[in-house]
Amino acid sequence: MLTKQLADEIVEQTMIRLNHNLNVMDTNGMILASGEEIRINKIHEGAAYVAKTEEVLWITDDNIAEWHGTKPGVNMPIHFQQQLVGVIGITGNTEELREIATLVQLTTEMMVHQSLITSRAEWKRKLKELIFEELVSGEPLSLIVKERLSLLEFSTISPFSTLLIEFENFLPSSQRIIEKLENQFEKNTVLIGHSQLNEVFILISGMTETNLKRKLSALLPTLQKDSFVRIGVGYTVNSLDQIRYSYTTAKNALQFAKPTQHLIYFEDVELLALLKRNTSSTETTQFSNRVLNGLNEQLKHSLSIYFSCNQNNTIAASTLEIHRHTLTYRLRKIEEISGYNPSIFHDAVLLKMALLLDEK
């Protein structure tokens, strides 16, 4: 499990503090790194013995004949999570080494632990991104994907929801943010990683839409402490084969919402997405200009609030902070200018569609 790169780093960092040569060997006794380069890639018989027995071996003038090609010193096993990963040897007088040997062994194990933990975390992160890429590719779900999901112990209990978190800028501390996000969900219920440089995906399993909305309401303020963020929430689906659709709708939520919106559910922009995707920009512009022709920004804003309040005059007037009669006057003015009555269903649909298409 020890790499040549890690062995070189251990020798370099440790020998700075020691006035002794250091050897780092693999579990076969092969010297991977040493302060004496001539010894690299040679078998160290003492290290091979330590690797086999996992016992500390002191080589002195009295027993050096038993270990061909060795020098006096100590060879000690190096463990990671109770598993032997290598052997470290210090050359020198054994009496002088007894005071520092254990400390060198512990320091080496700490360096190995840090390196391997980081490597495993990086491997898991890349695997999650690879799996997500395959799930949203549109290709039939392969056995390999299922095996990888099992390897990560990801829960495949439906429903599944896809979120895309768009950060205003690339964050150097993005890995810390991913770890923070993982801590917000139950273990093995999320896959989180980068889908783009400034975008993070979250695939969630086994969470109802009600619980998801509650979770996101609590999560958004936490994320906003680090950066301006926008969260696109795709449709919830019931099988792994449908995750591509959930992902696509999350992308569309970000694409068709206003840039100032922080939390966007696809159903809130679905009509606009359908219209803009399936109609040319020239046609949509001509339609919105025709329907809204002559309406100033105040009337457009009043109309938008009126529709967002389900055409309830009292609530809309309160939201606009104007008198109810003032709102009634504006609605009449809209009808006079455009020819469409906002209180009639057919006309309201056209006005609403025109407003959606007019939004920049």
CSV table of C-alpha atoms in Angstrom, one decimal:
chain,number,residue,atom,x,y,z
A,1,MET,CA,0.0,0.0,0.0
A,2,LEU,CA,3.0,2.3,0.3
A,3,THR,CA,3.9,4.2,-2.9
A,4,LYS,CA,7.3,5.2,-4.0
A,5,GLN,CA,6.3,8.8,-3.7
A,6,LEU,CA,5.1,8.4,-0.2
A,7,ALA,CA,8.2,6.5,0.8
A,8,ASP,CA,10.4,9.3,-0.6
A,9,GLU,CA,8.4,11.9,1.4
A,10,ILE,CA,8.8,9.9,4.6
A,11,VAL,CA,12.5,9.6,4.2
A,12,GLU,CA,12.9,13.2,3.3
A,13,GLN,CA,10.8,14.6,6.1
A,14,THR,CA,12.1,12.3,8.8
A,15,MET,CA,15.8,12.5,8.0
A,16,ILE,CA,15.6,16.3,8.4
A,17,ARG,CA,15.2,15.7,12.1
A,18,LEU,CA,17.4,12.6,12.4
A,19,ASN,CA,21.2,12.3,12.2
A,20,HIS,CA,20.7,8.7,10.9
A,21,ASN,CA,19.9,7.1,7.6
A,22,LEU,CA,16.3,5.9,7.1
A,23,ASN,CA,15.0,3.1,4.9
A,24,VAL,CA,11.4,2.6,3.9
A,25,MET,CA,10.4,-0.9,2.7
A,26,ASP,CA,7.3,-2.5,1.2
A,27,THR,CA,5.6,-5.6,2.6
A,28,ASN,CA,8.0,-7.8,0.7
A,29,GLY,CA,11.1,-6.1,2.2
A,30,MET,CA,12.0,-4.2,-1.0
A,31,ILE,CA,13.6,-0.8,-0.2
A,32,LEU,CA,11.4,1.9,-1.8
A,33,ALA,CA,13.3,4.9,-0.4
A,34,SER,CA,16.5,5.5,1.5
A,35,GLY,CA,19.0,8.1,2.4
A,36,GLU,CA,21.5,5.9,0.7
A,37,GLU,CA,20.3,5.7,-2.9
A,38,ILE,CA,22.5,2.7,-3.7
A,39,ARG,CA,20.2,0.6,-1.5
A,40,ILE,CA,17.0,1.4,-3.3
A,41,ASN,CA,15.2,-1.4,-5.1
A,42,LYS,CA,17.1,-4.1,-3.1
A,43,ILE,CA,15.7,-6.6,-0.7
A,44,HIS,CA,16.4,-5.9,2.9
A,45,GLU,CA,16.4,-9.3,4.7
A,46,GLY,CA,15.6,-7.8,8.1
A,47,ALA,CA,12.7,-5.9,6.7
A,48,ALA,CA,11.4,-9.0,5.0
A,49,TYR,CA,11.5,-10.8,8.4
A,50,VAL,CA,9.6,-7.9,10.1
A,51,ALA,CA,7.0,-7.9,7.3
A,52,LYS,CA,6.4,-11.6,7.9
A,53,THR,CA,6.3,-11.5,11.7
A,54,GLU,CA,5.2,-7.9,12.3
A,55,GLU,CA,7.7,-7.8,15.1
A,56,VAL,CA,10.4,-5.2,15.7
A,57,LEU,CA,13.9,-6.4,14.7
A,58,TRP,CA,17.1,-5.0,16.3
A,59,ILE,CA,20.2,-5.7,14.2
A,60,THR,CA,23.4,-5.5,16.3
A,61,ASP,CA,27.0,-6.5,15.8
A,62,ASP,CA,26.1,-9.8,17.5
A,63,ASN,CA,23.5,-10.9,15.1
A,64,ILE,CA,24.3,-9.0,11.9
A,65,ALA,CA,25.7,-12.1,10.3
A,66,GLU,CA,22.2,-13.6,10.2
A,67,TRP,CA,20.9,-10.8,8.0
A,68,HIS,CA,22.9,-10.6,4.8
A,69,GLY,CA,23.5,-7.1,3.4
A,70,THR,CA,22.1,-5.3,6.4
A,71,LYS,CA,23.6,-2.7,8.8
A,72,PRO,CA,23.1,-2.2,12.5
A,73,GLY,CA,19.9,-0.5,13.5
A,74,VAL,CA,16.2,-1.2,13.9
A,75,ASN,CA,13.4,-2.3,11.6
A,76,MET,CA,9.8,-1.7,12.6
A,77,PRO,CA,6.4,-2.6,11.1
A,78,ILE,CA,4.2,0.3,9.9
A,79,HIS,CA,0.5,-0.2,10.2
A,80,PHE,CA,-2.6,1.5,8.7
A,81,GLN,CA,-5.9,0.6,10.3
A,82,GLN,CA,-4.3,-2.5,11.9
A,83,GLN,CA,-3.0,-3.7,8.5
A,84,LEU,CA,0.7,-3.9,7.7
A,85,VAL,CA,1.6,-1.5,4.9
A,86,GLY,CA,5.4,-1.4,5.1
A,87,VAL,CA,8.5,-1.4,7.2
A,88,ILE,CA,10.7,1.4,8.4
A,89,GLY,CA,14.4,1.0,9.3
A,90,ILE,CA,16.8,3.3,11.0
A,91,THR,CA,20.5,2.8,10.6
A,92,GLY,CA,22.8,3.4,13.6
A,93,ASN,CA,23.9,2.3,17.0
A,94,THR,CA,21.1,0.4,18.7
A,95,GLU,CA,21.6,1.9,22.1
A,96,GLU,CA,21.4,5.4,20.6
A,97,LEU,CA,18.2,4.5,18.6
A,98,ARG,CA,16.2,3.0,21.5
A,99,GLU,CA,15.1,6.5,22.7
A,100,ILE,CA,13.9,7.6,19.3
A,101,ALA,CA,12.8,4.4,17.5
A,102,THR,CA,9.2,4.4,18.8
A,103,LEU,CA,8.7,8.1,18.1
A,104,VAL,CA,9.9,7.6,14.5
A,105,GLN,CA,7.6,4.6,14.1
A,106,LEU,CA,4.6,6.6,15.4
A,107,THR,CA,5.5,9.7,13.3
A,108,THR,CA,5.8,7.5,10.2
A,109,GLU,CA,2.4,5.8,10.8
A,110,MET,CA,0.8,9.3,11.2
A,111,MET,CA,2.2,10.4,7.8
A,112,VAL,CA,1.0,7.1,6.2
A,113,HIS,CA,-2.4,7.5,7.8
A,114,GLN,CA,-2.8,11.1,6.6
A,115,SER,CA,-1.7,10.2,3.1
A,116,LEU,CA,-3.8,7.1,2.7
A,117,ILE,CA,-6.9,8.7,4.2
A,118,THR,CA,-6.5,11.6,1.7
A,119,SER,CA,-6.0,9.2,-1.1
A,120,ARG,CA,-9.1,7.1,-0.2
A,121,ALA,CA,-11.2,10.3,0.1
A,122,GLU,CA,-10.0,11.5,-3.3
A,123,TRP,CA,-10.7,8.0,-4.8
A,124,LYS,CA,-14.3,8.0,-3.4
A,125,ARG,CA,-14.9,11.5,-4.6
A,126,LYS,CA,-13.9,10.7,-8.2
A,127,LEU,CA,-15.9,7.5,-8.1
A,128,LYS,CA,-19.0,9.4,-7.1
A,129,GLU,CA,-18.5,11.8,-9.9
A,130,LEU,CA,-18.0,9.0,-12.4
A,131,ILE,CA,-21.1,7.2,-11.2
A,132,PHE,CA,-23.2,10.3,-11.5
A,133,GLU,CA,-21.9,11.0,-15.0
A,134,GLU,CA,-23.0,7.5,-16.0
A,135,LEU,CA,-26.4,7.8,-14.4
A,136,VAL,CA,-27.2,11.1,-16.3
A,137,SER,CA,-25.7,9.9,-19.6
A,138,GLY,CA,-29.0,8.5,-20.8
A,139,GLU,CA,-27.4,5.1,-21.4
A,140,PRO,CA,-29.1,1.9,-20.0
A,141,LEU,CA,-28.1,1.3,-16.4
A,142,SER,CA,-25.2,-1.2,-16.5
A,143,LEU,CA,-24.2,-3.8,-14.0
A,144,ILE,CA,-21.0,-1.9,-13.4
A,145,VAL,CA,-22.9,1.2,-12.2
A,146,LYS,CA,-24.9,-1.0,-9.8
A,147,GLU,CA,-21.7,-2.6,-8.5
A,148,ARG,CA,-20.1,0.8,-8.0
A,149,LEU,CA,-23.1,2.1,-6.1
A,150,SER,CA,-22.9,-1.0,-3.9
A,151,LEU,CA,-19.2,-0.4,-3.4
A,152,LEU,CA,-20.0,3.1,-2.0
A,153,GLU,CA,-22.9,1.6,0.0
A,154,PHE,CA,-25.2,4.1,-1.6
A,155,SER,CA,-28.9,3.5,-0.7
A,156,THR,CA,-30.9,2.8,-3.8
A,157,ILE,CA,-34.3,3.2,-2.1
A,158,SER,CA,-36.6,5.5,-4.1
A,159,PRO,CA,-37.5,8.3,-4.6
A,160,PHE,CA,-34.5,10.0,-6.0
A,161,SER,CA,-33.9,13.8,-6.3
A,162,THR,CA,-31.2,15.7,-8.1
A,163,LEU,CA,-30.0,19.1,-6.9
A,164,LEU,CA,-27.5,21.4,-8.7
A,165,ILE,CA,-25.8,24.0,-6.6
A,166,GLU,CA,-24.3,26.8,-8.6
A,167,PHE,CA,-21.7,29.0,-6.8
A,168,GLU,CA,-21.0,32.5,-8.0
A,169,ASN,CA,-17.3,31.8,-8.2
A,170,PHE,CA,-15.0,28.8,-8.1
A,171,LEU,CA,-14.3,28.0,-4.5
A,172,PRO,CA,-10.8,26.8,-3.5
A,173,SER,CA,-12.4,25.2,-0.4
A,174,SER,CA,-14.9,23.3,-2.5
A,175,GLN,CA,-13.9,19.9,-0.9
A,176,ARG,CA,-14.7,21.4,2.5
A,177,ILE,CA,-18.1,22.5,1.3
A,178,ILE,CA,-18.8,19.0,-0.1
A,179,GLU,CA,-18.0,17.5,3.3
A,180,LYS,CA,-20.2,20.1,4.9
A,181,LEU,CA,-23.1,19.1,2.6
A,182,GLU,CA,-22.5,15.4,3.3
A,183,ASN,CA,-22.9,16.1,7.0
A,184,GLN,CA,-26.4,17.6,6.3
A,185,PHE,CA,-27.8,14.2,5.1
A,186,GLU,CA,-28.1,10.7,6.5
A,187,LYS,CA,-25.1,8.5,5.8
A,188,ASN,CA,-25.2,6.6,2.4
A,189,THR,CA,-28.2,8.6,1.1
A,190,VAL,CA,-26.4,11.1,-1.0
A,191,LEU,CA,-23.8,11.2,-3.8
A,192,ILE,CA,-22.1,14.6,-3.9
A,193,GLY,CA,-19.4,15.9,-6.3
A,194,HIS,CA,-18.5,18.4,-9.0
A,195,SER,CA,-20.5,18.5,-12.2
A,196,GLN,CA,-18.7,21.7,-13.3
A,197,LEU,CA,-16.0,23.9,-12.0
A,198,ASN,CA,-18.5,26.1,-10.0
A,199,GLU,CA,-21.3,23.6,-9.7
A,200,VAL,CA,-21.9,20.8,-7.3
A,201,PHE,CA,-24.4,18.0,-7.8
A,202,ILE,CA,-26.3,16.2,-5.0
A,203,LEU,CA,-28.2,13.0,-5.7
A,204,ILE,CA,-30.5,12.1,-2.8
A,205,SER,CA,-32.2,8.8,-2.2
A,206,GLY,CA,-35.2,7.9,0.0
A,207,MET,CA,-36.3,11.4,0.8
A,208,THR,CA,-39.9,12.6,0.3
A,209,GLU,CA,-40.6,15.9,-1.5
A,210,THR,CA,-41.9,17.4,1.8
A,211,ASN,CA,-38.8,16.5,3.7
A,212,LEU,CA,-36.6,17.7,0.8
A,213,LYS,CA,-38.2,21.1,0.8
A,214,ARG,CA,-37.8,21.3,4.6
A,215,LYS,CA,-34.1,20.3,4.3
A,216,LEU,CA,-33.4,22.8,1.5
A,217,SER,CA,-35.0,25.7,3.5
A,218,ALA,CA,-32.6,24.9,6.3
A,219,LEU,CA,-29.6,24.3,4.0
A,220,LEU,CA,-29.7,27.4,1.9
A,221,PRO,CA,-28.7,29.9,4.7
A,222,THR,CA,-25.7,27.7,5.5
A,223,LEU,CA,-24.5,27.7,2.0
A,224,GLN,CA,-24.9,31.4,1.6
A,225,LYS,CA,-22.4,32.0,4.3
A,226,ASP,CA,-19.7,30.8,1.9
A,227,SER,CA,-20.8,32.3,-1.4
A,228,PHE,CA,-23.8,33.5,-3.4
A,229,VAL,CA,-25.5,30.3,-4.5
A,230,ARG,CA,-28.4,29.2,-6.6
A,231,ILE,CA,-29.9,25.7,-6.1
A,232,GLY,CA,-31.8,24.1,-9.0
A,233,VAL,CA,-34.1,21.3,-7.8
A,234,GLY,CA,-35.1,18.7,-10.4
A,235,TYR,CA,-38.2,16.6,-10.4
A,236,THR,CA,-38.3,13.7,-8.0
A,237,VAL,CA,-38.2,10.3,-9.8
A,238,ASN,CA,-38.8,6.7,-8.7
A,239,SER,CA,-36.0,4.7,-10.3
A,240,LEU,CA,-32.3,5.0,-11.1
A,241,ASP,CA,-33.1,4.9,-14.8
A,242,GLN,CA,-35.0,8.2,-14.5
A,243,ILE,CA,-32.2,10.1,-12.8
A,244,ARG,CA,-31.2,11.7,-16.2
A,245,TYR,CA,-34.7,13.4,-16.2
A,246,SER,CA,-34.3,14.6,-12.7
A,247,TYR,CA,-30.9,16.0,-13.6
A,248,THR,CA,-32.1,17.7,-16.8
A,249,THR,CA,-34.9,19.4,-14.9
A,250,ALA,CA,-32.5,20.6,-12.3
A,251,LYS,CA,-30.4,22.1,-15.0
A,252,ASN,CA,-33.4,23.8,-16.6
A,253,ALA,CA,-34.4,25.2,-13.2
A,254,LEU,CA,-31.1,27.1,-13.0
A,255,GLN,CA,-31.2,28.1,-16.7
A,256,PHE,CA,-34.7,29.5,-16.8
A,257,ALA,CA,-35.0,31.1,-13.4
A,258,LYS,CA,-34.1,34.7,-12.7
A,259,PRO,CA,-30.3,35.1,-11.8
A,260,THR,CA,-31.3,36.6,-8.4
A,261,GLN,CA,-33.4,33.5,-7.4
A,262,HIS,CA,-31.6,31.3,-4.8
A,263,LEU,CA,-33.8,28.2,-4.6
A,264,ILE,CA,-35.6,27.2,-7.8
A,265,TYR,CA,-37.9,24.1,-8.2
A,266,PHE,CA,-38.3,23.1,-11.8
A,267,GLU,CA,-42.1,23.1,-11.6
A,268,ASP,CA,-41.9,26.9,-11.0
A,269,VAL,CA,-40.2,27.5,-14.3
A,270,GLU,CA,-41.5,24.5,-16.3
A,271,LEU,CA,-43.9,26.5,-18.5
A,272,LEU,CA,-41.2,29.0,-19.3
A,273,ALA,CA,-38.8,26.2,-20.1
A,274,LEU,CA,-41.3,24.5,-22.4
A,275,LEU,CA,-42.0,27.7,-24.2
A,276,LYS,CA,-38.4,28.9,-24.7
A,277,ARG,CA,-37.1,25.5,-25.6
A,278,ASN,CA,-39.6,24.8,-28.3
A,279,THR,CA,-40.1,28.3,-29.8
A,280,SER,CA,-37.5,30.5,-31.5
A,281,SER,CA,-36.4,33.7,-29.7
A,282,THR,CA,-37.9,35.8,-32.5
A,283,GLU,CA,-41.3,34.2,-32.1
A,284,THR,CA,-41.3,34.6,-28.3
A,285,THR,CA,-40.2,38.2,-28.5
A,286,GLN,CA,-42.9,39.0,-31.0
A,287,PHE,CA,-45.6,37.3,-28.9
A,288,SER,CA,-44.6,39.0,-25.6
A,289,ASN,CA,-44.3,42.4,-27.3
A,290,ARG,CA,-47.7,42.1,-29.0
A,291,VAL,CA,-49.5,41.0,-25.8
A,292,LEU,CA,-47.8,43.5,-23.5
A,293,ASN,CA,-47.6,46.3,-26.0
A,294,GLY,CA,-47.9,49.7,-24.3
A,295,LEU,CA,-47.6,48.4,-20.7
A,296,ASN,CA,-45.0,50.2,-18.6
A,297,GLU,CA,-42.8,48.5,-16.0
A,298,GLN,CA,-45.2,49.4,-13.1
A,299,LEU,CA,-48.2,47.8,-14.8
A,300,LYS,CA,-46.1,44.7,-15.7
A,301,HIS,CA,-44.9,44.4,-12.1
A,302,SER,CA,-48.5,44.8,-10.8
A,303,LEU,CA,-49.7,42.2,-13.2
A,304,SER,CA,-47.0,39.7,-12.2
A,305,ILE,CA,-47.8,40.2,-8.5
A,306,TYR,CA,-51.5,39.8,-9.2
A,307,PHE,CA,-50.9,36.5,-10.9
A,308,SER,CA,-48.5,35.3,-8.1
A,309,CYS,CA,-51.3,36.0,-5.6
A,310,ASN,CA,-53.7,33.8,-7.6
A,311,GLN,CA,-55.7,36.8,-8.9
A,312,ASN,CA,-56.7,37.8,-5.3
A,313,ASN,CA,-57.0,41.5,-5.4
A,314,THR,CA,-56.8,42.0,-1.6
A,315,ILE,CA,-53.6,39.9,-1.2
A,316,ALA,CA,-52.0,41.4,-4.3
A,317,ALA,CA,-52.7,45.0,-3.2
A,318,SER,CA,-51.2,44.2,0.2
A,319,THR,CA,-48.1,42.7,-1.4
A,320,LEU,CA,-47.7,45.7,-3.6
A,321,GLU,CA,-48.4,48.0,-0.6
A,322,ILE,CA,-51.1,49.9,-2.5
A,323,HIS,CA,-54.8,50.5,-2.0
A,324,ARG,CA,-57.2,47.9,-3.4
A,325,HIS,CA,-58.8,50.5,-5.6
A,326,THR,CA,-55.4,51.5,-7.0
A,327,LEU,CA,-54.8,47.8,-8.1
A,328,THR,CA,-58.3,47.7,-9.6
A,329,TYR,CA,-57.5,50.9,-11.6
A,330,ARG,CA,-54.2,49.4,-12.8
A,331,LEU,CA,-55.9,46.1,-13.9
A,332,ARG,CA,-58.4,48.1,-15.9
A,333,LYS,CA,-55.6,50.2,-17.4
A,334,ILE,CA,-53.9,46.9,-18.5
A,335,GLU,CA,-57.1,45.8,-20.2
A,336,GLU,CA,-57.5,49.1,-22.0
A,337,ILE,CA,-53.9,49.2,-23.3
A,338,SER,CA,-53.4,45.5,-24.2
A,339,GLY,CA,-57.0,44.4,-24.9
A,340,TYR,CA,-56.6,41.5,-22.5
A,341,ASN,CA,-58.6,41.3,-19.2
A,342,PRO,CA,-56.4,39.8,-16.4
A,343,SER,CA,-59.5,38.4,-14.6
A,344,ILE,CA,-60.6,36.3,-17.5
A,345,PHE,CA,-59.0,32.9,-17.7
A,346,HIS,CA,-58.1,32.9,-21.4
A,347,ASP,CA,-56.7,36.4,-21.3
A,348,ALA,CA,-54.9,35.7,-18.1
A,349,VAL,CA,-53.1,32.7,-19.6
A,350,LEU,CA,-51.9,34.8,-22.5
A,351,LEU,CA,-50.8,37.6,-20.3
A,352,LYS,CA,-49.0,35.2,-17.9
A,353,MET,CA,-47.1,33.5,-20.8
A,354,ALA,CA,-46.2,36.9,-22.2
A,355,LEU,CA,-44.8,38.0,-18.8
A,356,LEU,CA,-42.8,34.8,-18.5
A,357,LEU,CA,-41.3,35.3,-22.0
A,358,ASP,CA,-40.6,38.9,-21.3
A,359,GLU,CA,-38.4,38.2,-18.3
A,360,LYS,CA,-34.8,38.8,-18.9
